[in-house]
CSV table of C-alpha atoms (C1' of nucleotides) in Angstrom, one decimal:
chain,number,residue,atom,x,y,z
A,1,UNK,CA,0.0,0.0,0.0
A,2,UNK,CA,1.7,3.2,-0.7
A,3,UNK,CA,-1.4,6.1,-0.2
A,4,UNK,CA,-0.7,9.2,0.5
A,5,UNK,CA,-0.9,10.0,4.3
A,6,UNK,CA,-1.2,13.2,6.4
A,7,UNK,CA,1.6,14.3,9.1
A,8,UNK,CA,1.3,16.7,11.5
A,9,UNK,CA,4.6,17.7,13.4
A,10,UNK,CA,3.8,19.5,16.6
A,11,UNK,CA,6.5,20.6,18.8
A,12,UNK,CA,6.2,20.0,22.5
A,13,UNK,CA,5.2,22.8,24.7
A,14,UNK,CA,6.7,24.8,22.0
A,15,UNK,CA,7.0,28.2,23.9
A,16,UNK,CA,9.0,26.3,27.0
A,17,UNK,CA,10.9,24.4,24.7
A,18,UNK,CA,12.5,27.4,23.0
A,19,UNK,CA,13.2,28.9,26.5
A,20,UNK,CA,15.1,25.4,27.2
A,21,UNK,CA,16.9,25.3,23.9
A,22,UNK,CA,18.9,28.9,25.6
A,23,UNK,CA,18.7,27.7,29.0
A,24,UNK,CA,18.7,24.2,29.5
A,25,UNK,CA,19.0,24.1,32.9
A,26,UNK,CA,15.7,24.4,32.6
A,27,UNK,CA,15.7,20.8,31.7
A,28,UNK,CA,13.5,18.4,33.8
A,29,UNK,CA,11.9,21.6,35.8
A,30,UNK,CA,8.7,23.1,35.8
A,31,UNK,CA,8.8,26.0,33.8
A,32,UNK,CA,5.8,28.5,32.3
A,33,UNK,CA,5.4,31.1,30.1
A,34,UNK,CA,3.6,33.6,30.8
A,35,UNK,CA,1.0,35.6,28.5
A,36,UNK,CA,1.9,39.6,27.3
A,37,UNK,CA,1.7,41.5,30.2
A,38,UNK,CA,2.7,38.9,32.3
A,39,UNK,CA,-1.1,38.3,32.8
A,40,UNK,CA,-1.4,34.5,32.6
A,41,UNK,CA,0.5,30.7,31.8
A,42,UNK,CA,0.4,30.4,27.9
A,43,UNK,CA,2.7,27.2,28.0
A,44,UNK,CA,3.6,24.3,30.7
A,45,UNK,CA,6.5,22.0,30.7
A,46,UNK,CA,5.3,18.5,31.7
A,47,UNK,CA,6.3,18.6,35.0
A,48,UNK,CA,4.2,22.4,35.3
A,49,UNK,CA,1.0,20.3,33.8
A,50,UNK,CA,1.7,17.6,36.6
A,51,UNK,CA,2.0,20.0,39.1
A,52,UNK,CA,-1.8,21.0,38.2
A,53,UNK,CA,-0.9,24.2,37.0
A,54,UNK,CA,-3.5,25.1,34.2
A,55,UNK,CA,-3.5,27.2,31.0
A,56,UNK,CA,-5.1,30.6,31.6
A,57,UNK,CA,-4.2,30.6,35.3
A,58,UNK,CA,-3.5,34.1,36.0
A,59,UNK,CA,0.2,34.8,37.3
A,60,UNK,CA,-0.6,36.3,40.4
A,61,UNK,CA,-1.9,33.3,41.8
A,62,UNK,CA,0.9,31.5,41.1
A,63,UNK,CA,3.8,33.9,42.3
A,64,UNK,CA,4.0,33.6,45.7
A,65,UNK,CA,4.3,29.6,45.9
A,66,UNK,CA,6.8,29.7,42.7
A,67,UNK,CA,10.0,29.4,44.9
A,68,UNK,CA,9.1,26.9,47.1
A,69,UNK,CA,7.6,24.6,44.4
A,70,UNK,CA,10.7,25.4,42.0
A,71,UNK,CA,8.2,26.9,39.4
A,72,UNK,CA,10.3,29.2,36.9
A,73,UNK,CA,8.0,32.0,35.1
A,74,UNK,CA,9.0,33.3,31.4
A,75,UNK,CA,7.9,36.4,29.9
A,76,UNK,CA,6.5,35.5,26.1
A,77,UNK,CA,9.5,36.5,23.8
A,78,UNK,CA,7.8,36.3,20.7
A,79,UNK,CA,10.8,37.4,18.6
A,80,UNK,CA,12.8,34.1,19.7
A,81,UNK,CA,9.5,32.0,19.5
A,82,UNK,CA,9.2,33.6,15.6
A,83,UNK,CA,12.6,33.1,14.6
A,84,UNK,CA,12.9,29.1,16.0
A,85,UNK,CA,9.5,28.6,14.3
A,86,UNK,CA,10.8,29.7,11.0
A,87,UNK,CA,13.7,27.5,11.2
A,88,UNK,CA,11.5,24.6,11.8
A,89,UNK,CA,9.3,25.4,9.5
A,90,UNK,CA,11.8,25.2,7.1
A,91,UNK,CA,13.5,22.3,7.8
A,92,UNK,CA,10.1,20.4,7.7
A,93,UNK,CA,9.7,21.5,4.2
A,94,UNK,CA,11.9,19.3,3.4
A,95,UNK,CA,9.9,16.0,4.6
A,96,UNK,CA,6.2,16.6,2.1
A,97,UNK,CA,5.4,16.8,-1.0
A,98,UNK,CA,3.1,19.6,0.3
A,99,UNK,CA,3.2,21.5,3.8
A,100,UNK,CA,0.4,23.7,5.2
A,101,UNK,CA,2.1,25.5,8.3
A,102,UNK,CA,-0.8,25.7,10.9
A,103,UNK,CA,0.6,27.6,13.9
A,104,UNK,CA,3.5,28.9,15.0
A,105,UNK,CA,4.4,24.8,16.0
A,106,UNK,CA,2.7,22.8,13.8
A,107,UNK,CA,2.8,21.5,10.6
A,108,UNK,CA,1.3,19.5,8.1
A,109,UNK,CA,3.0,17.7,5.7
A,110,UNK,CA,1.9,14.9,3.1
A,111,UNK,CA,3.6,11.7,3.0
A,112,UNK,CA,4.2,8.9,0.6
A,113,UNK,CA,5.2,5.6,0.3
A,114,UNK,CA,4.5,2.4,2.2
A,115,UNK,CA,3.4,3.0,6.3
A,116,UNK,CA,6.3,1.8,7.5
A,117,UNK,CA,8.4,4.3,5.1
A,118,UNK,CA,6.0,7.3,6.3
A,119,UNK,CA,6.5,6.1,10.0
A,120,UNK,CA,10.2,5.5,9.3
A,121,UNK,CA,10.1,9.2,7.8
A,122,UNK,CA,8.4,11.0,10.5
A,123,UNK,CA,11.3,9.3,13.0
A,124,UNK,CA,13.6,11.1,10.9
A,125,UNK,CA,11.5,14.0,11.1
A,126,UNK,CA,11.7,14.1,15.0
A,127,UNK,CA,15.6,13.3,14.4
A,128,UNK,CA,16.3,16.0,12.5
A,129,UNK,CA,14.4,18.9,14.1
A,130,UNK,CA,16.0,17.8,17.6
A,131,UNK,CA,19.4,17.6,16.2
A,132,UNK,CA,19.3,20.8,14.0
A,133,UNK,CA,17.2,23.0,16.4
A,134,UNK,CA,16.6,21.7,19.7
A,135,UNK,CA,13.3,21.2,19.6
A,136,UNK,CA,11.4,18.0,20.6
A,137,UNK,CA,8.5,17.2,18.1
A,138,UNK,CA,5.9,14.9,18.2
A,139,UNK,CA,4.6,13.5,15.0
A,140,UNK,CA,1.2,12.2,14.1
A,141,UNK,CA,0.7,10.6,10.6
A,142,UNK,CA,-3.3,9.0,9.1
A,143,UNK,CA,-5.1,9.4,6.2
A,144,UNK,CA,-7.1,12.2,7.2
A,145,UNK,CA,-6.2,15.9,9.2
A,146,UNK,CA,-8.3,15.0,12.3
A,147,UNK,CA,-7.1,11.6,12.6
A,148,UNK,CA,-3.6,12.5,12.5
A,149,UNK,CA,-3.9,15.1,15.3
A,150,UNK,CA,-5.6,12.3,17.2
A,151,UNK,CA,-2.3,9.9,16.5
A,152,UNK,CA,-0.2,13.3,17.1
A,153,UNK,CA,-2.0,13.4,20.6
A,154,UNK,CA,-1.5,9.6,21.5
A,155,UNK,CA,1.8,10.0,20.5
A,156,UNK,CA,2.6,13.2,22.9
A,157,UNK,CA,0.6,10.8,26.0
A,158,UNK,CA,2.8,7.7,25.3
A,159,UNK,CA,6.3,7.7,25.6
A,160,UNK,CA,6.7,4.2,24.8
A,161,UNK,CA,6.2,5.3,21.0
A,162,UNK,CA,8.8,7.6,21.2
A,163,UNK,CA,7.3,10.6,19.3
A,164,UNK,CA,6.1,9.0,16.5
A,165,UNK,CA,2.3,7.5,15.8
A,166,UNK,CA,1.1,6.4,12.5
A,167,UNK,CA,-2.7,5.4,12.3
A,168,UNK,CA,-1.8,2.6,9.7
A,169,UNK,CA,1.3,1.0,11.4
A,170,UNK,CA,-1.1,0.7,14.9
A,171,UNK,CA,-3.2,-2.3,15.5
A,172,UNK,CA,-6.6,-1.0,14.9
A,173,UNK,CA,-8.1,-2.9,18.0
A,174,UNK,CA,-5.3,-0.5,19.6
A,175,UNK,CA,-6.4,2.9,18.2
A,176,UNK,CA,-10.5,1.4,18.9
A,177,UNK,CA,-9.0,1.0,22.3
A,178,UNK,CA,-7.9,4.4,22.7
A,179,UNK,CA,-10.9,5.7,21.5
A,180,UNK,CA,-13.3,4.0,23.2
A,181,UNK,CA,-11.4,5.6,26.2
A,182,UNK,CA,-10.4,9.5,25.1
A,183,UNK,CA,-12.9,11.9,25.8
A,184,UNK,CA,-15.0,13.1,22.9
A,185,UNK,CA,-13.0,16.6,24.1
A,186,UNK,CA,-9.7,15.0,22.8
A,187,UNK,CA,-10.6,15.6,19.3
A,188,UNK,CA,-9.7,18.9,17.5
A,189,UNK,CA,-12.5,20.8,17.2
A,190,UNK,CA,-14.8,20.1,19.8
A,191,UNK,CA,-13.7,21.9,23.3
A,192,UNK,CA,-16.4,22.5,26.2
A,193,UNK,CA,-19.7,23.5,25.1
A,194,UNK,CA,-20.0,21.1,21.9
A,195,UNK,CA,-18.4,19.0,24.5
A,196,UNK,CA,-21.5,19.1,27.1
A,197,UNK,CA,-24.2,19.7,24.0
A,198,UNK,CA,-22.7,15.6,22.7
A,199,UNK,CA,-22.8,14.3,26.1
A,200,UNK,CA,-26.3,15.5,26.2
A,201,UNK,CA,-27.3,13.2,23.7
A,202,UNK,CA,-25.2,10.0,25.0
A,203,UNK,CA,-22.0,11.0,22.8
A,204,UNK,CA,-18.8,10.9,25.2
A,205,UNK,CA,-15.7,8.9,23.5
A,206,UNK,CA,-13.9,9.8,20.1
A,207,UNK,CA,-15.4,6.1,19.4
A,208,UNK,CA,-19.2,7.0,19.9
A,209,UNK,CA,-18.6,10.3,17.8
A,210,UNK,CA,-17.2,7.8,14.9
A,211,UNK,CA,-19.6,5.9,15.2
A,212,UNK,CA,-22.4,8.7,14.7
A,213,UNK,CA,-24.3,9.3,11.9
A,214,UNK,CA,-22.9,11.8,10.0
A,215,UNK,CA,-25.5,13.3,8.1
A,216,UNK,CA,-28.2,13.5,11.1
A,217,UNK,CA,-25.3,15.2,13.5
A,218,UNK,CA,-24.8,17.7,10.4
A,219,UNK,CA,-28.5,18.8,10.9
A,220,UNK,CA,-29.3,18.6,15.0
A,221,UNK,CA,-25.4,20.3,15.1
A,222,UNK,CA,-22.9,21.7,11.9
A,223,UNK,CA,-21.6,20.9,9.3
A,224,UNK,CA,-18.5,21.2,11.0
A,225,UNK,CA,-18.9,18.5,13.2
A,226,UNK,CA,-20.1,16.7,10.2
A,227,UNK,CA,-17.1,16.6,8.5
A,228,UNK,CA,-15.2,16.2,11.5
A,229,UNK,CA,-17.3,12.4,12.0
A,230,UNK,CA,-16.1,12.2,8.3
A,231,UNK,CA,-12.6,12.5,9.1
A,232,UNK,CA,-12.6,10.3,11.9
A,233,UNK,CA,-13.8,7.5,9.6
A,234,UNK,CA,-10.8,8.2,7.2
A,235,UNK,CA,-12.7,10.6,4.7
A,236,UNK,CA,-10.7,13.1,4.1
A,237,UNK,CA,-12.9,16.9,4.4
A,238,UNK,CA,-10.4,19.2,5.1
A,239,UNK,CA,-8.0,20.0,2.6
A,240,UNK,CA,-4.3,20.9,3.1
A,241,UNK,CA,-4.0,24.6,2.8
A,242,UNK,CA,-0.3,24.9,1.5
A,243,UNK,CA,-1.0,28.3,0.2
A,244,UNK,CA,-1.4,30.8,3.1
A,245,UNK,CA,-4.7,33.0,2.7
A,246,UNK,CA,-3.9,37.0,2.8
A,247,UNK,CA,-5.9,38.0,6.0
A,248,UNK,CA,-9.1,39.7,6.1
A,249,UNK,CA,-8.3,41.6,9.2
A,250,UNK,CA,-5.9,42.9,11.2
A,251,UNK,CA,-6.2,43.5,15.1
A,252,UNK,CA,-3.2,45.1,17.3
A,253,UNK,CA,-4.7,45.6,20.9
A,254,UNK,CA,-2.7,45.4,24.1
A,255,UNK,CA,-3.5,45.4,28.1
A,256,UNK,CA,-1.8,48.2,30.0
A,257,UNK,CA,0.8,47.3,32.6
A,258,UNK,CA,-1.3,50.2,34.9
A,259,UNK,CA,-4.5,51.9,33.4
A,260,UNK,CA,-5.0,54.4,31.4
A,261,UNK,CA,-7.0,56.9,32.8
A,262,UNK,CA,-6.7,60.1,30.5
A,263,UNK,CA,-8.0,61.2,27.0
A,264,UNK,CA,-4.6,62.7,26.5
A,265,UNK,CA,-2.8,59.0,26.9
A,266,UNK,CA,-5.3,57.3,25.1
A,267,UNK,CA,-4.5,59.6,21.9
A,268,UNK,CA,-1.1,58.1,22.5
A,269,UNK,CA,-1.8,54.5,23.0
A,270,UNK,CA,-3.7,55.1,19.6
A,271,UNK,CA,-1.0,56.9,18.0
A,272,UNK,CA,1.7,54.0,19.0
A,273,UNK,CA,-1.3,51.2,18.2
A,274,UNK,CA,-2.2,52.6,14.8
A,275,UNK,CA,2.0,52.9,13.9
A,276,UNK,CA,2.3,49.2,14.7
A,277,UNK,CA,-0.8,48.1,12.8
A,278,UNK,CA,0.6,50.3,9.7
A,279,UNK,CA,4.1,47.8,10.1
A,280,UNK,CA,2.3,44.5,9.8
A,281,UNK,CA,0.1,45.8,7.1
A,282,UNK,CA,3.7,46.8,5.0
A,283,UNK,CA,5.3,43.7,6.0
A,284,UNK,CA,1.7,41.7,4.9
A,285,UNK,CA,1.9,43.6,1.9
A,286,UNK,CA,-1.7,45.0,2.8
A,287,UNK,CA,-3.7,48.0,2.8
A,288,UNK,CA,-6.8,49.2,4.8
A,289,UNK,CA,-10.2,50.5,4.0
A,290,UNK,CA,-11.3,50.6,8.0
A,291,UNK,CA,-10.3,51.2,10.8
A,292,UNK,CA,-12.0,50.0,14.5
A,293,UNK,CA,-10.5,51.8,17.3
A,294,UNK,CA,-11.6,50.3,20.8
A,295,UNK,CA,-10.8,50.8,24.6
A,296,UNK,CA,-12.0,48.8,27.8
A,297,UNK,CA,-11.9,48.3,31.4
A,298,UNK,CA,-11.2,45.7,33.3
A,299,UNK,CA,-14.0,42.7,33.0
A,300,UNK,CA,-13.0,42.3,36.6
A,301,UNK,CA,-13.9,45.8,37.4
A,302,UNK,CA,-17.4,45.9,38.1
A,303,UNK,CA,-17.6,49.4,39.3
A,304,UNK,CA,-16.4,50.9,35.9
A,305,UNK,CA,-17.4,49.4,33.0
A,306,UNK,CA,-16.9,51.1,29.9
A,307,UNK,CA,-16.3,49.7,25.9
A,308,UNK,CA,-15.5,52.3,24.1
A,309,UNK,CA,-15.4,52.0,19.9
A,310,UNK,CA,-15.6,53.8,16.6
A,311,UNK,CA,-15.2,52.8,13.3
A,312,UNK,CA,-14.1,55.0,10.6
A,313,UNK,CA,-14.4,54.3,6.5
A,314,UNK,CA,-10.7,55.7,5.8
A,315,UNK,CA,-10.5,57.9,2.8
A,316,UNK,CA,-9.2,55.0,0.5
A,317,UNK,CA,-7.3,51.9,0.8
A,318,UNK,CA,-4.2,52.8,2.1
A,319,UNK,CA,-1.1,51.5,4.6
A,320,UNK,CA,0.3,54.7,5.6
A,321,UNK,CA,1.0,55.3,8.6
A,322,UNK,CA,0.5,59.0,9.1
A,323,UNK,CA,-3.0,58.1,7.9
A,324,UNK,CA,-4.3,56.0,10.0
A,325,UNK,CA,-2.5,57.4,12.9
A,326,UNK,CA,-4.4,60.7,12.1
A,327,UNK,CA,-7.8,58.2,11.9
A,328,UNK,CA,-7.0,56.6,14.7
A,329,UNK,CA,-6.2,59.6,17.2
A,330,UNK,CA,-9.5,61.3,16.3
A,331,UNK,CA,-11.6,58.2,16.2
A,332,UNK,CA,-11.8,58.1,19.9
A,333,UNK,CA,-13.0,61.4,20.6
A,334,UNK,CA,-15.5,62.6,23.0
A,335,UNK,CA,-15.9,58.6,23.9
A,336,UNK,CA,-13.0,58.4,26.4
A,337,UNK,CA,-13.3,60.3,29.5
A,338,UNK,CA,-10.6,61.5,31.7
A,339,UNK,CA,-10.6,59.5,35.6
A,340,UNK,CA,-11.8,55.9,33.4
A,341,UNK,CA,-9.7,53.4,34.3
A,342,UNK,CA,-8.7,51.7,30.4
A,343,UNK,CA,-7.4,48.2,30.9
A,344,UNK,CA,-6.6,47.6,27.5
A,345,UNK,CA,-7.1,49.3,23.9
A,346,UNK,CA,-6.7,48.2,20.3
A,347,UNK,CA,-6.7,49.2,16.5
A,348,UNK,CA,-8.9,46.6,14.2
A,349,UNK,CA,-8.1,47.2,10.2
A,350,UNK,CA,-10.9,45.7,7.9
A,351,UNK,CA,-11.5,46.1,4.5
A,352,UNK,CA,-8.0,44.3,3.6
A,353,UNK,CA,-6.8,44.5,0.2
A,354,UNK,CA,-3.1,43.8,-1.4
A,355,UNK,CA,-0.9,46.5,-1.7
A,356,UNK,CA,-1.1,48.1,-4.9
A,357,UNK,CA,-4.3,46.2,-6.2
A,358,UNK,CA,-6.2,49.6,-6.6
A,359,UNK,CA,-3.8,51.9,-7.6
A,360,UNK,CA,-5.1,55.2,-6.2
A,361,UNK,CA,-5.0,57.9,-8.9
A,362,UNK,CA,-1.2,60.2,-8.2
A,363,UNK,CA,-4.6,63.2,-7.4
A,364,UNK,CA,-5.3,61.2,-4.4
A,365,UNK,CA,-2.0,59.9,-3.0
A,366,UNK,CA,-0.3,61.8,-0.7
A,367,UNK,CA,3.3,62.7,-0.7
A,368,UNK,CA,4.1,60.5,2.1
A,369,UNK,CA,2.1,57.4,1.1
A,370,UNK,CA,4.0,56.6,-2.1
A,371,UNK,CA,7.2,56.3,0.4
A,372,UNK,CA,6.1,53.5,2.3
A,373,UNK,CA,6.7,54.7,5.7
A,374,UNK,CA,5.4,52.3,7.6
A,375,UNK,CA,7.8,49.2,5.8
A,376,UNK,CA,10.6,51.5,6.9
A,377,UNK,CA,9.1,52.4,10.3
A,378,UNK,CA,9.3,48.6,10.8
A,379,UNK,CA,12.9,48.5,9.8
A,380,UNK,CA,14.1,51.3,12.0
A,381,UNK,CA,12.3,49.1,14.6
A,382,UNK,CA,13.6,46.2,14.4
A,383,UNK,CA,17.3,47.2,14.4
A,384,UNK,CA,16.8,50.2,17.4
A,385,UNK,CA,13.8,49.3,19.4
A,386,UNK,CA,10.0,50.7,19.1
A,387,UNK,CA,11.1,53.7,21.1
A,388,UNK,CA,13.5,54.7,18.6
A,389,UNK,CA,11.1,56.2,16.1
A,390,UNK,CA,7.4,57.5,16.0
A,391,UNK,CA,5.3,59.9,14.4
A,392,UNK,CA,3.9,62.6,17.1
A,393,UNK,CA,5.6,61.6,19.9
A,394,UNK,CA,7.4,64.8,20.6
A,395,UNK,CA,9.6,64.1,24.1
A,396,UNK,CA,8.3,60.6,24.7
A,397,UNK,CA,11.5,59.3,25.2
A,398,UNK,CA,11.6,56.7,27.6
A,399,UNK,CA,8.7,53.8,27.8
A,400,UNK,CA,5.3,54.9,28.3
A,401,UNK,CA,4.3,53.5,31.8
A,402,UNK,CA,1.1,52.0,30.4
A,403,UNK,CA,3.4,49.6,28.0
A,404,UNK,CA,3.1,45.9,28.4
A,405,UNK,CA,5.1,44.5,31.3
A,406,UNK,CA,7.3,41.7,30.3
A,407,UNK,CA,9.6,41.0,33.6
A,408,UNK,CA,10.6,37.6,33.0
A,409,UNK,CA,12.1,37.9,30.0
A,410,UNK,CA,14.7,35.8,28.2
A,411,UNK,CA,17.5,37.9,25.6
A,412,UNK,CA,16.6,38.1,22.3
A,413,UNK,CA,19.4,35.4,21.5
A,414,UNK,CA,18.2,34.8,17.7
A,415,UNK,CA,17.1,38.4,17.1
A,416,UNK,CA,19.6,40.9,18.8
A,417,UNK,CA,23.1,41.2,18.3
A,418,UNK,CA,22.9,42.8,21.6
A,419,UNK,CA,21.5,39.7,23.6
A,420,UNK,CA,23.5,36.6,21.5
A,421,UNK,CA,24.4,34.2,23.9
A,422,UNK,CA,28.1,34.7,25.6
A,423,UNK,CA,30.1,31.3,25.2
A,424,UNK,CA,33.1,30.8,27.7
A,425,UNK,CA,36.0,27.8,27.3
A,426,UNK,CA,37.8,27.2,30.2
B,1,DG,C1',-24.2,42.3,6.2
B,2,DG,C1',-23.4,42.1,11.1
B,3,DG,C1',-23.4,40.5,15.9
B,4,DA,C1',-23.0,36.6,19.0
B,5,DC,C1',-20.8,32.6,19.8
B,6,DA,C1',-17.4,28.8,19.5
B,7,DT,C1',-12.8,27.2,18.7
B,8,DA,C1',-7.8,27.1,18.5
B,9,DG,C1',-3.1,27.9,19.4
C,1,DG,C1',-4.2,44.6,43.3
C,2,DA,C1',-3.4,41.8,39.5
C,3,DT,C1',-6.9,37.5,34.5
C,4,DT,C1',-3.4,37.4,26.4
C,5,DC,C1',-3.8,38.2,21.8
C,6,DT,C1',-5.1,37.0,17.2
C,7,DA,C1',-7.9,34.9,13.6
C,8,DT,C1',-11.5,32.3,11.6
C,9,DG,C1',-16.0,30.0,10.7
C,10,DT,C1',-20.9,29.2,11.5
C,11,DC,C1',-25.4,30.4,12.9
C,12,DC,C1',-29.1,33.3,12.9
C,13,DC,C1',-31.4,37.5,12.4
DNA sequence: GGGACATAG
DNA sequence: GATTCTATGTCCC
């Protein structure tokens, strides 16, 4: 038999695992990562997950007990986490025919050849990407997209199989086995309340979900679920996507490391926002037709509750950044009040459109969006820091103290000259 | 077309 | 005292 199969690499608690690959003496501990603003655990090592330590538990609950339980806490450093992706992602490439790149950790690739080649392949895979990066994968391989997350997930939960789990290599009273006994939860897709709605109706195990009727579940659920019973069954429903769809939005919103609680900083949290939303549209290749500006409290502050937002039609497409930082200073107005205390704010751009698909007429452009400022406010950026450059930030100098807290961060090793690691021979 | 909701990573 | 950010898809009006 030589069909073509589906892999899925996933690497292990990606975010701890590139903290380890710099540091590994955090090897064999319990280790975190911590969301922006040090807010809450993103990522757990093993040993954090056997602790009971939970995604989405907030970090101040944890701090205090941290020493005495030997719990280390990592800011997100998403310029390290970026860089290590690409490098995996890369190296995958090399391993399908075709690769769709999922996340930020997990791939997709399609296999040939006999099972025992594909399962002798995605050993290599896990070979390779430990060898050449550091980075322990786990690697699921079965006719269909669903199934081979399920054999990725039985391959992370056994570590007799040593990585590697390949639907047609197992014996099927095995994976039936497995099924029977995984909660209908376990299978990518279906999370709490679908979760509770299919227990309702006597559906608990991946193996009574297979065993459903497909078409019925499509009309008392979705067709999503549908294909998902499809899939399960070793229909494949889901196509690869190996070419990544231009986005249809963009959002760039942040929670303050203290509140916000002036008009006045608000137009500079907007000003700051709207300049980073104008690099990821240059580096996307994108322009904007709308822009959302939004503010909000705490939705743990009960006393002051207030959502802020304002859309504006902008007067074209466009990615320039003095633009939509004009927009996006005077969207806001007259809806934020001074003595609020803002939690968090963002910038929303809809109405997405390639660069240069609508060439505006030269009557419309202005001088300053044919120079593609905000590609080259990126740039500057990226080699001297955000704080290096700005439009209208006359004397803002030094960090804003609204700006993100990250306290627990790791260097830059991968990114900054300035933070590569220091190597001594004794 | 848009808001509410669900899901994922 | 403190609780992420981003993107998509479906349902339903």
């Amino acid at each position: 038999m030589t069909d073509s199969r589906i892999a899925l690499v996933d690497v292990n608690s990606f975010y701890v695992s590139c903290e380890r690959v710099f540091d590994p003496s955090l090897e064999g501990r319990p280790v975190v990562v911590l969301s922006n603003n040090d807010g809450c655990v993103v990522a757990r090592s093993n040993e954090a997950k056997a602790l009971g330590i939970e995604n989405g538990t907030p970090w101040f609950k944890l701090a205090a007990d941290a020493d005495r339980i030997g719990l280390v806490a990592k800011s997100s450093n998403y310029e390290l986490y970026g860089d290590l992706s690409e490098r995996c992602m890369r190296l995958l490439s090399r391993y399908g025919s075709a690769q769709e790149i999922y996340s930020i950790d997990e791939s997709f690739l399609t296999l040939s050849g006999t099972p025992e080649e594909q399962h002798r392949t995605a050993r290599e895979i896990k070979r390779v990407v430990a060898r050449n990066t550091g980075l322990p994968v786990c690697v699921g391989v079965a006719p269909t997209k669903t199934l081979a997350k399920f054999m990725n997930r039985i391959a992370k939960q056994n570590a007799h199989l040593g990585g590697v789990c390949t639907y047609d290599t197992m014996p099927p009273g095995d994976t039936e086995n497995i099924m029977s006994r995984v909660p209908v939860t376990g299978i990518w897709g279906i999370a709490g309340r679908l979760g509770k709605r299919l227990n309702g109706i006597g559906i608990f195990t991946v193996a009574d979900l297979k065993a459903s009727d497909p078409v019925a579940m499509r009309k008392k659920f979705s067709v999503v679920l549908q294909r998902t019973i499809l899939e399960l069954n070793g229909i494949p429903c889901i196509p690869l996507e190996t070419e990544r769809a231009s986005k249809e939005q963009m959002i760039f919103s942040r929670s303050f490391a203290t509140p916000v609680t002036t008009a006045a900083r608000m137009r500079e949290v907007m000003s700051l926002y709207a300049q980073q939303a104008a690099i990821r549209l240059a580096k996307d290749e994108q322009q904007a037709a709308i822009m959302t500006c939004f503010a909000g409290t705490s939705h743990f502050n009960e006393k002051a509750s207030s959502f802020p937002s304002a859309t504006v039609k902008l007067p074209g497409p466009t990615a320039d950044p003095v633009i939509l930082t004009k927009a996006a200073v005077a969207a806001l107005d007259g809806q934020v009040y001074d003595g609020v205390p803002y939690a968090r704010a963002g910038v929303m751009l809809t109405g997405l459109s390639p660069a240069g698909a609508q060439p505006q007429l030269p009557s419309f452009a202005t001088a300053h969006e044919e120079k593609n400022i905000g590609a080259l406010l990126g740039k500057v950026m990226d080699r001297y820091g955000t704080a290096a450059i700005g439009l209208g930030r006359a004397g803002m100098t030094v960090a804003p103290d609204w700006q993100m807290k990250r306290e627990r961060m790791s260097p830059r090793y991968t990114t900054e000259w300035d933070d590569l690691p220091v190597v001594r021979a004794n």
